[in-house]
Amino acid sequence: MATFLYRLGRLAFRRRRVVVMLWVAVLAAIGIGAMSAPGTSSGALGVPGTQSQRAIDLLQKEFPQASADGATARVVFEAPSGQKLTSAANKAEVESLVAKLEKSPQVSGVTDPFTSGLVSRSGTIAYAQVSYKVAQADVSGAAHAVQTDVVQQGEKAGLKVSLGGNAVKDKATSKAAELIGVGVAAVVLLITFGSLIAAGLPLLTAILGVAAAVLSVTLATHFFDMASASTTLALMLGLAVAIDYALFIVSRHRNEIRDGHQPEEACGRALGTAGSAVVFAGLTVIVALSGLTVIGIGTLTAMGLASAFAVAVAVIIALTLLPAVLGFAGPRIMKGKLHTRRMKALERGEGESTGVRWAKFVTRNPVKVLAVSVAGLALLAIPAMSLKMALNDDSMKPPGSTQRIAYETLSKGFGPGFNGPLTVVVDARGSDDPKAAAQDAYTMLSKLDDVAAVRPASFNEAGDVALLGAVPKSAPTSEATKNLVNEIRGHGAALHQDTGAELMVTGLTAVNIDVSNKLSAALVPYLAIVVGLALVLLLLVFRSIVIPLKAALGFLLSVVSTLGVLVAVFQWGWLKDLFGVDQTGPIVSLLPILLIGVVFGLAMDYEVFLVSRMREEHVHGAGPTQAIVRGFRHSGRVVTAAAVIMVSVFSGFLLDDAALIKSIGLGLAAAVFFDAFVVRMTIVPAVMALLGHRSWTLPKWLDRVLPNVDVEGEKLRHLLDAEQTDSAAELVPAGVAAGVHAGDDSDGHSAPRAFTDVHASDDTDTPASAQQAPGKARGLSRLKQRLARGGDATAGTQQSEVPTRRKLLKNPIRRS
């Protein structure tokens, strides 16, 4: 892996113009295809095999006029203050609007509020139920235009008209979140590198990668129904991980240049080491997100696959486009005019970085640090014990939106249950008396305490399938409504025994309840699959039993503490004004399982970035505590910057008006904060300090079975060392060989140096004069070689005898 990426990095660096042109061509092709795409939908949920879905399938077959799977809308009318809708003028206006809705494209039927009893007792509020022939995703722009015209016409007449239901188009979301995330990322990168060029490259490649991913998701809507949340999540994750991956590679590239390597060689080495970590970090995220497909919910599958694709694009961009852009930057990547006084002091080797001081503090006090950290996360996790979940409805729409106004107006005029009526289906095809079975169902529904109203049965043409309506007294997302649905289904067994008819409950509210139950049941199996696959990946990366287990346990701490924060804010209302939460309620059912998938992948990112450098130091001979401190010296600052960028990107989505996006933003921001700063940078080094050498132990039989993927680049290092040794033996006579040597790093283990007379520190930038030393030394070495040969004509022959391995490393394109 490391050797392949080394060659790939040098190839992309050398052929930078070709690589950039290829990416521009790919982006142009995807963009052209996306321009004609139908776009994402609002993402209706459905779960095959549930009772609600079976009822919908039956209605489509036996009751096609009901449009069971079609979109619905509620048009709510409210009379002006002091007036009633039953007055002649207002009634005429409402009937005119209803007639206009009946002529709308794709409409299968509209209920007149005056003939169907859909007027409140006060006479001030009424609503019309609009049914469409097509599903939510297929409602046309012309149909949406009629909805808008009805609202405008009613308001001109003095009525208050609002729209609810899944057929209503959501307001376009603001892009402020993305802009804020990019802005904060730019500031963090400037502080980290002190260079406009070094800070700009991760941002540039990340934006291009996100553009490619989002355009690809849009292009996919030609063939699949993609929920709008898929694009949002892909954008959110793609931007965060793309910046992080580029940041990690650019930082290693600069370190390699400080060690005395020319930019092309430094790029190859950066990809061979940091690039390997990026590949496996990306794989863990992709595995976690792709695992969402096992849930069996189409919308969740689309969100997971779209986000996994965005992460895959980020990895490919980091391995191909980024080295090409580094080629254009050349030595200028090292220019840093924005260094602070402290950064300049560190460059001179004075003092220690904050990461090193923190690592030494943790390794000196591992028990105390571990106890405080675990206790703090456990305290935050306590609210998670009160977790309640439900799917979002119009009550969670942004304040002031037409859906939210319609929901609140209906609740005021009729009661909250009218926002989520239940559709009860009586399948009497196996009954001797279908009408009696339907009447028994009607009587049973009328006697239930939480039922506000029951609509009499209507039959299909064959007269063996009946359709009834039941309106709960409680809100659609309340626990009481969930209990009512379960109670009705419980009575279905008695009805089947008495009449032979099957009773089923469907409708949007019942579907949402079934989806929530499905998500709850799938939570543990999904967690087991994702964690199991990721543990295998981490076992390959670190060749240790303890490290993967520790990573998984730390992840669980991060998740439960994050769920505790979400419950405290969105369910209990703590600090809700600070986070812009206008209404408390159950946590969106999609969020916990989505949080597990996303956070596990991101948590493994930091585990790989930080611990892979510790393993690299351990492999090179450092002791347990030394490896921890050196890992922080090299990677602590980069991981900190990456975490701050991710927290900023996710926090920007708190500005979104949608409750789902807002909760996802807060959840991911909190999870990254806990996982990066508390788990990975505090608990992990504390545990490793306590375990010592046992952290890296692996049973011998397992060591023989596992393939060595060489994430830390040890094989690459030996190969490059051998290449330099062969070069010195072939090209430099014994009397001159002393001029070419490999410097020892400050940590005591030898590191390869591509050029002579350069001694680089571990974590500081070398002065400008020192940066020029490699080129001068290289020229001096060649001069000594020529003088030693005395103009011998056999020099070319000697050079041609350099081993094939050297040729491969020097020119990745050539093969022997």
CSV table of C-alpha atoms in Angstrom, one decimal, residues 417-758:
chain,number,residue,atom,x,y,z
A,417,GLY,CA,-55.1,14.6,16.2
A,418,PHE,CA,-56.5,16.0,13.0
A,419,ASN,CA,-53.0,16.6,11.8
A,420,GLY,CA,-52.4,12.8,11.7
A,421,PRO,CA,-55.6,10.9,10.9
A,422,LEU,CA,-55.4,7.1,10.8
A,423,THR,CA,-56.6,5.1,7.8
A,424,VAL,CA,-58.1,1.8,8.9
A,425,VAL,CA,-58.5,-0.9,6.3
A,426,VAL,CA,-60.8,-4.0,6.7
A,427,ASP,CA,-59.8,-6.8,4.4
A,428,ALA,CA,-63.0,-8.8,4.4
A,429,ARG,CA,-62.2,-11.0,1.4
A,430,GLY,CA,-62.1,-14.0,3.7
A,431,SER,CA,-65.3,-13.0,5.6
A,432,ASP,CA,-68.8,-14.3,5.1
A,433,ASP,CA,-70.3,-10.9,5.8
A,434,PRO,CA,-67.9,-8.0,4.8
A,435,LYS,CA,-70.5,-5.3,5.8
A,436,ALA,CA,-70.9,-6.8,9.3
A,437,ALA,CA,-67.1,-6.9,9.7
A,438,ALA,CA,-66.8,-3.3,8.7
A,439,GLN,CA,-69.6,-2.3,11.1
A,440,ASP,CA,-67.8,-4.2,13.9
A,441,ALA,CA,-64.6,-2.3,13.2
A,442,TYR,CA,-66.5,1.0,13.2
A,443,THR,CA,-68.1,0.2,16.5
A,444,MET,CA,-64.8,-0.8,18.0
A,445,LEU,CA,-63.1,2.4,16.9
A,446,SER,CA,-66.0,4.6,18.3
A,447,LYS,CA,-65.5,3.1,21.8
A,448,LEU,CA,-61.8,3.9,22.1
A,449,ASP,CA,-61.0,6.7,24.5
A,450,ASP,CA,-58.3,8.4,22.4
A,451,VAL,CA,-60.4,8.5,19.2
A,452,ALA,CA,-62.0,11.9,18.5
A,453,ALA,CA,-63.9,11.0,15.4
A,454,VAL,CA,-64.6,8.0,13.1
A,455,ARG,CA,-65.4,8.2,9.4
A,456,PRO,CA,-67.9,5.5,8.3
A,457,ALA,CA,-66.8,2.7,6.0
A,458,SER,CA,-66.6,3.0,2.3
A,459,PHE,CA,-66.2,-0.1,0.1
A,460,ASN,CA,-64.4,-1.0,-3.1
A,461,GLU,CA,-66.3,-2.1,-6.2
A,462,ALA,CA,-66.2,-5.8,-5.1
A,463,GLY,CA,-67.6,-4.9,-1.7
A,464,ASP,CA,-65.0,-6.9,0.2
A,465,VAL,CA,-62.5,-4.2,1.3
A,466,ALA,CA,-63.6,-1.4,3.5
A,467,LEU,CA,-61.9,1.9,4.2
A,468,LEU,CA,-62.5,3.8,7.5
A,469,GLY,CA,-61.0,6.8,9.1
A,470,ALA,CA,-60.1,7.5,12.8
A,471,VAL,CA,-58.9,10.8,14.2
A,472,PRO,CA,-56.9,10.6,17.4
A,473,LYS,CA,-57.3,13.1,20.2
A,474,SER,CA,-53.5,13.4,20.6
A,475,ALA,CA,-50.8,14.7,18.4
A,476,PRO,CA,-49.3,12.5,15.7
A,477,THR,CA,-45.9,12.2,17.3
A,478,SER,CA,-47.2,11.7,20.9
A,479,GLU,CA,-46.9,8.5,22.8
A,480,ALA,CA,-50.6,8.4,23.2
A,481,THR,CA,-51.1,8.1,19.4
A,482,LYS,CA,-48.6,5.4,19.2
A,483,ASN,CA,-50.4,3.5,21.9
A,484,LEU,CA,-53.7,4.0,20.1
A,485,VAL,CA,-52.3,2.5,16.9
A,486,ASN,CA,-51.1,-0.5,18.9
A,487,GLU,CA,-54.5,-0.8,20.6
A,488,ILE,CA,-56.4,-0.8,17.3
A,489,ARG,CA,-54.1,-3.4,15.9
A,490,GLY,CA,-54.6,-5.5,19.0
A,491,HIS,CA,-58.4,-5.5,18.5
A,492,GLY,CA,-57.7,-6.7,15.0
A,493,ALA,CA,-57.0,-10.2,16.3
A,494,ALA,CA,-60.5,-10.4,17.9
A,495,LEU,CA,-62.1,-9.1,14.7
A,496,HIS,CA,-60.4,-11.7,12.7
A,497,GLN,CA,-61.5,-14.5,15.0
A,498,ASP,CA,-65.1,-13.3,15.0
A,499,THR,CA,-65.6,-12.4,11.3
A,500,GLY,CA,-62.6,-13.7,9.4
A,501,ALA,CA,-61.7,-10.2,8.3
A,502,GLU,CA,-58.2,-8.7,8.8
A,503,LEU,CA,-57.9,-5.2,10.2
A,504,MET,CA,-54.8,-3.0,9.3
A,505,VAL,CA,-53.9,0.6,10.2
A,506,THR,CA,-52.0,2.8,7.8
A,507,GLY,CA,-51.7,6.4,6.8
A,508,LEU,CA,-48.7,8.8,7.3
A,509,THR,CA,-48.9,8.6,11.1
A,510,ALA,CA,-49.0,4.8,11.2
A,511,VAL,CA,-46.2,4.6,8.6
A,512,ASN,CA,-44.1,6.9,10.8
A,513,ILE,CA,-44.7,4.7,13.8
A,514,ASP,CA,-43.8,1.6,11.9
A,515,VAL,CA,-40.6,3.2,10.6
A,516,SER,CA,-39.6,4.3,14.1
A,517,ASN,CA,-40.1,0.7,15.4
A,518,LYS,CA,-38.1,-0.6,12.5
A,519,LEU,CA,-35.2,1.8,13.3
A,520,SER,CA,-35.3,0.9,17.0
A,521,ALA,CA,-35.2,-2.8,16.2
A,522,ALA,CA,-32.3,-2.4,13.7
A,523,LEU,CA,-30.1,-0.3,16.0
A,524,VAL,CA,-28.2,-3.2,17.8
A,525,PRO,CA,-27.7,-5.4,14.7
A,526,TYR,CA,-26.5,-2.3,12.7
A,527,LEU,CA,-24.1,-1.4,15.5
A,528,ALA,CA,-22.8,-4.9,15.6
A,529,ILE,CA,-22.2,-5.1,11.8
A,530,VAL,CA,-20.5,-1.7,11.5
A,531,VAL,CA,-18.3,-2.1,14.6
A,532,GLY,CA,-17.4,-5.6,13.6
A,533,LEU,CA,-16.3,-4.6,10.1
A,534,ALA,CA,-14.4,-1.6,11.3
A,535,LEU,CA,-12.6,-3.6,14.0
A,536,VAL,CA,-11.3,-5.9,11.3
A,537,LEU,CA,-10.0,-2.8,9.4
A,538,LEU,CA,-8.3,-1.4,12.5
A,539,LEU,CA,-6.8,-4.8,13.3
A,540,LEU,CA,-5.2,-4.8,9.9
A,541,VAL,CA,-4.0,-1.2,10.4
A,542,PHE,CA,-2.5,-1.4,13.8
A,543,ARG,CA,-1.8,-5.1,14.2
A,544,SER,CA,-3.0,-5.0,17.8
A,545,ILE,CA,-5.9,-6.5,19.7
A,546,VAL,CA,-6.1,-3.7,22.3
A,547,ILE,CA,-6.1,-0.7,19.9
A,548,PRO,CA,-9.3,-1.6,18.0
A,549,LEU,CA,-11.2,-2.6,21.2
A,550,LYS,CA,-10.2,0.6,22.8
A,551,ALA,CA,-11.3,2.6,19.8
A,552,ALA,CA,-14.7,0.9,19.8
A,553,LEU,CA,-15.3,1.4,23.5
A,554,GLY,CA,-14.3,5.1,23.2
A,555,PHE,CA,-16.7,5.4,20.3
A,556,LEU,CA,-19.5,4.1,22.4
A,557,LEU,CA,-18.7,6.6,25.1
A,558,SER,CA,-18.9,9.4,22.5
A,559,VAL,CA,-22.2,8.2,21.2
A,560,VAL,CA,-24.1,7.9,24.5
A,561,SER,CA,-22.8,11.2,25.7
A,562,THR,CA,-23.9,12.8,22.4
A,563,LEU,CA,-27.3,11.3,22.7
A,564,GLY,CA,-27.5,12.7,26.2
A,565,VAL,CA,-26.8,16.2,24.9
A,566,LEU,CA,-29.5,15.8,22.2
A,567,VAL,CA,-32.1,14.7,24.7
A,568,ALA,CA,-31.2,17.5,27.1
A,569,VAL,CA,-31.5,20.2,24.3
A,570,PHE,CA,-34.2,18.9,21.9
A,571,GLN,CA,-36.3,16.8,24.3
A,572,TRP,CA,-35.9,18.5,27.7
A,573,GLY,CA,-35.3,22.0,26.3
A,574,TRP,CA,-32.1,22.8,28.1
A,575,LEU,CA,-30.3,25.7,26.4
A,576,LYS,CA,-32.9,25.5,23.6
A,577,ASP,CA,-32.7,29.3,23.0
A,578,LEU,CA,-29.0,29.1,22.6
A,579,PHE,CA,-29.3,26.5,19.9
A,580,GLY,CA,-32.4,28.0,18.2
A,581,VAL,CA,-34.8,25.2,19.1
A,582,ASP,CA,-38.3,26.7,19.2
A,583,GLN,CA,-40.2,23.5,20.2
A,584,THR,CA,-39.2,20.5,22.3
A,585,GLY,CA,-40.3,16.9,21.5
A,586,PRO,CA,-39.0,13.4,20.7
A,587,ILE,CA,-35.7,13.0,19.0
A,588,VAL,CA,-36.1,12.3,15.2
A,589,SER,CA,-36.0,8.5,14.8
A,590,LEU,CA,-33.5,8.7,12.0
A,591,LEU,CA,-31.0,10.5,14.1
A,592,PRO,CA,-29.6,7.9,16.5
A,593,ILE,CA,-28.8,5.3,13.9
A,594,LEU,CA,-27.5,8.0,11.5
A,595,LEU,CA,-25.4,9.4,14.3
A,596,ILE,CA,-23.9,5.9,15.0
A,597,GLY,CA,-22.9,5.4,11.3
A,598,VAL,CA,-21.4,8.8,10.8
A,599,VAL,CA,-19.7,9.3,14.2
A,600,PHE,CA,-18.1,5.8,14.1
A,601,GLY,CA,-16.5,6.6,10.8
A,602,LEU,CA,-15.3,10.0,12.0
A,603,ALA,CA,-14.1,8.6,15.3
A,604,MET,CA,-11.9,6.1,13.5
A,605,ASP,CA,-10.5,8.9,11.4
A,606,TYR,CA,-8.9,10.5,14.5
A,607,GLU,CA,-7.9,7.1,15.8
A,608,VAL,CA,-6.0,6.3,12.6
A,609,PHE,CA,-4.5,9.7,12.2
A,610,LEU,CA,-3.2,9.9,15.8
A,611,VAL,CA,-2.4,6.3,16.7
A,612,SER,CA,-0.8,5.5,13.3
A,613,ARG,CA,1.9,8.0,14.0
A,614,MET,CA,2.4,6.5,17.5
A,615,ARG,CA,2.7,3.1,15.8
A,616,GLU,CA,5.2,4.5,13.3
A,617,GLU,CA,7.4,5.7,16.2
A,618,HIS,CA,6.9,2.4,18.1
A,619,VAL,CA,8.0,0.4,15.0
A,620,HIS,CA,11.1,2.6,14.8
A,621,GLY,CA,12.1,1.6,18.3
A,622,ALA,CA,10.5,4.2,20.6
A,623,GLY,CA,9.3,3.1,24.0
A,624,PRO,CA,5.6,3.2,24.9
A,625,THR,CA,5.6,6.7,26.5
A,626,GLN,CA,8.0,8.1,23.9
A,627,ALA,CA,5.8,6.8,21.1
A,628,ILE,CA,2.8,8.6,22.6
A,629,VAL,CA,4.6,11.9,23.0
A,630,ARG,CA,6.2,11.7,19.6
A,631,GLY,CA,2.8,10.8,18.0
A,632,PHE,CA,1.4,14.0,19.6
A,633,ARG,CA,4.4,16.0,18.5
A,634,HIS,CA,3.8,15.1,14.8
A,635,SER,CA,0.0,14.6,14.7
A,636,GLY,CA,-1.5,16.4,17.7
A,637,ARG,CA,-1.7,19.8,16.1
A,638,VAL,CA,-3.1,18.4,12.8
A,639,VAL,CA,-5.8,16.3,14.6
A,640,THR,CA,-6.7,19.3,16.7
A,641,ALA,CA,-7.1,21.5,13.6
A,642,ALA,CA,-9.1,18.7,11.8
A,643,ALA,CA,-11.5,18.4,14.8
A,644,VAL,CA,-12.0,22.2,15.1
A,645,ILE,CA,-12.8,22.3,11.4
A,646,MET,CA,-15.3,19.4,11.6
A,647,VAL,CA,-17.0,20.9,14.7
A,648,SER,CA,-17.2,24.3,12.9
A,649,VAL,CA,-18.7,22.7,9.7
A,650,PHE,CA,-21.3,20.7,11.6
A,651,SER,CA,-22.1,23.6,14.0
A,652,GLY,CA,-22.9,25.8,10.9
A,653,PHE,CA,-25.9,23.5,10.3
A,654,LEU,CA,-27.5,24.7,13.5
A,655,LEU,CA,-28.5,27.8,11.5
A,656,ASP,CA,-30.8,25.6,9.3
A,657,ASP,CA,-34.5,26.0,10.1
A,658,ALA,CA,-35.3,22.3,9.7
A,659,ALA,CA,-35.3,20.4,13.0
A,660,LEU,CA,-33.8,17.3,11.5
A,661,ILE,CA,-30.8,19.1,10.0
A,662,LYS,CA,-30.4,21.2,13.1
A,663,SER,CA,-30.3,18.1,15.3
A,664,ILE,CA,-27.9,16.3,13.0
A,665,GLY,CA,-25.6,19.4,13.1
A,666,LEU,CA,-25.6,19.6,16.9
A,667,GLY,CA,-25.3,15.8,17.2
A,668,LEU,CA,-22.3,15.5,14.9
A,669,ALA,CA,-20.6,18.6,16.3
A,670,ALA,CA,-20.9,17.4,19.9
A,671,ALA,CA,-19.8,13.9,18.9
A,672,VAL,CA,-16.7,15.1,17.1
A,673,PHE,CA,-15.8,17.3,20.0
A,674,PHE,CA,-16.2,14.6,22.6
A,675,ASP,CA,-14.5,12.0,20.5
A,676,ALA,CA,-11.5,14.0,19.3
A,677,PHE,CA,-10.7,16.0,22.5
A,678,VAL,CA,-11.9,13.7,25.3
A,679,VAL,CA,-11.6,10.2,23.9
A,680,ARG,CA,-8.8,10.2,21.3
A,681,MET,CA,-6.6,12.9,22.8
A,682,THR,CA,-7.2,12.1,26.5
A,683,ILE,CA,-8.6,8.7,27.2
A,684,VAL,CA,-6.6,6.9,24.4
A,685,PRO,CA,-3.1,8.1,25.5
A,686,ALA,CA,-4.0,7.5,29.2
A,687,VAL,CA,-5.0,3.9,28.5
A,688,MET,CA,-1.9,3.3,26.3
A,689,ALA,CA,0.3,4.7,29.0
A,690,LEU,CA,-1.2,2.3,31.5
A,691,LEU,CA,-0.9,-0.7,29.2
A,692,GLY,CA,2.6,0.1,28.0
A,693,HIS,CA,4.0,-2.5,25.5
A,694,ARG,CA,0.8,-4.5,25.8
A,695,SER,CA,-0.9,-2.0,23.6
A,696,TRP,CA,0.9,-3.3,20.6
A,697,THR,CA,0.8,-7.0,21.3
A,698,LEU,CA,-0.6,-9.5,18.8
A,699,PRO,CA,-0.8,-13.3,19.1
A,700,LYS,CA,1.9,-14.9,16.9
A,701,TRP,CA,-0.6,-17.0,15.0
A,702,LEU,CA,-2.7,-14.0,14.2
A,703,ASP,CA,0.4,-12.0,13.2
A,704,ARG,CA,1.2,-14.8,10.6
A,705,VAL,CA,-2.4,-14.8,9.3
A,706,LEU,CA,-3.0,-11.1,8.9
A,707,PRO,CA,-1.6,-9.3,5.8
A,708,ASN,CA,0.8,-6.5,6.5
A,709,VAL,CA,-0.8,-3.4,4.9
A,710,ASP,CA,2.2,-1.2,6.0
A,711,VAL,CA,0.2,1.9,6.9
A,712,GLU,CA,3.1,3.4,8.7
A,713,GLY,CA,5.3,3.0,5.6
A,714,GLU,CA,7.9,0.8,7.2
A,715,LYS,CA,8.5,-1.3,4.1
A,716,LEU,CA,8.7,1.9,2.0
A,717,ARG,CA,11.3,3.3,4.4
A,718,HIS,CA,13.4,0.2,4.1
A,719,LEU,CA,13.1,0.2,0.4
A,720,LEU,CA,14.2,3.9,0.2
A,721,ASP,CA,17.1,3.2,2.6
A,722,ALA,CA,18.2,0.3,0.5
A,723,GLU,CA,18.0,2.5,-2.7
A,724,GLN,CA,20.1,5.2,-1.1
A,725,THR,CA,22.7,2.6,0.1
A,726,ASP,CA,22.9,1.1,-3.3
A,727,SER,CA,23.2,4.6,-4.9
A,728,ALA,CA,26.0,5.5,-2.6
A,729,ALA,CA,27.9,2.2,-3.2
A,730,GLU,CA,27.5,2.4,-7.0
A,731,LEU,CA,28.2,6.1,-7.5
A,732,VAL,CA,30.5,7.4,-4.7
A,733,PRO,CA,34.0,6.0,-4.2
A,734,ALA,CA,35.1,5.2,-0.7
A,735,GLY,CA,37.1,8.4,-0.3
A,736,VAL,CA,34.0,10.6,-1.0
A,737,ALA,CA,31.4,8.5,0.7
A,738,ALA,CA,31.8,10.3,3.9
A,739,GLY,CA,30.2,13.4,2.3
A,740,VAL,CA,27.0,11.5,1.9
A,741,HIS,CA,25.3,10.4,5.1
A,742,ALA,CA,21.9,9.9,6.6
A,743,GLY,CA,21.1,12.2,9.5
A,744,ASP,CA,19.7,11.0,12.8
A,745,ASP,CA,16.6,12.6,14.0
A,746,SER,CA,16.2,14.2,17.4
A,747,ASP,CA,14.3,11.2,18.8
A,748,GLY,CA,17.2,8.9,18.4
A,749,HIS,CA,16.2,6.6,15.5
A,750,SER,CA,17.7,7.0,12.1
A,751,ALA,CA,15.5,8.4,9.3
A,752,PRO,CA,16.4,8.5,5.6
A,753,ARG,CA,17.7,11.8,4.2
A,754,ALA,CA,17.5,12.3,0.5
A,755,PHE,CA,20.2,15.0,0.6
A,756,THR,CA,23.3,15.6,2.5
A,757,ASP,CA,24.2,18.1,5.3
A,758,VAL,CA,20.6,18.5,6.4
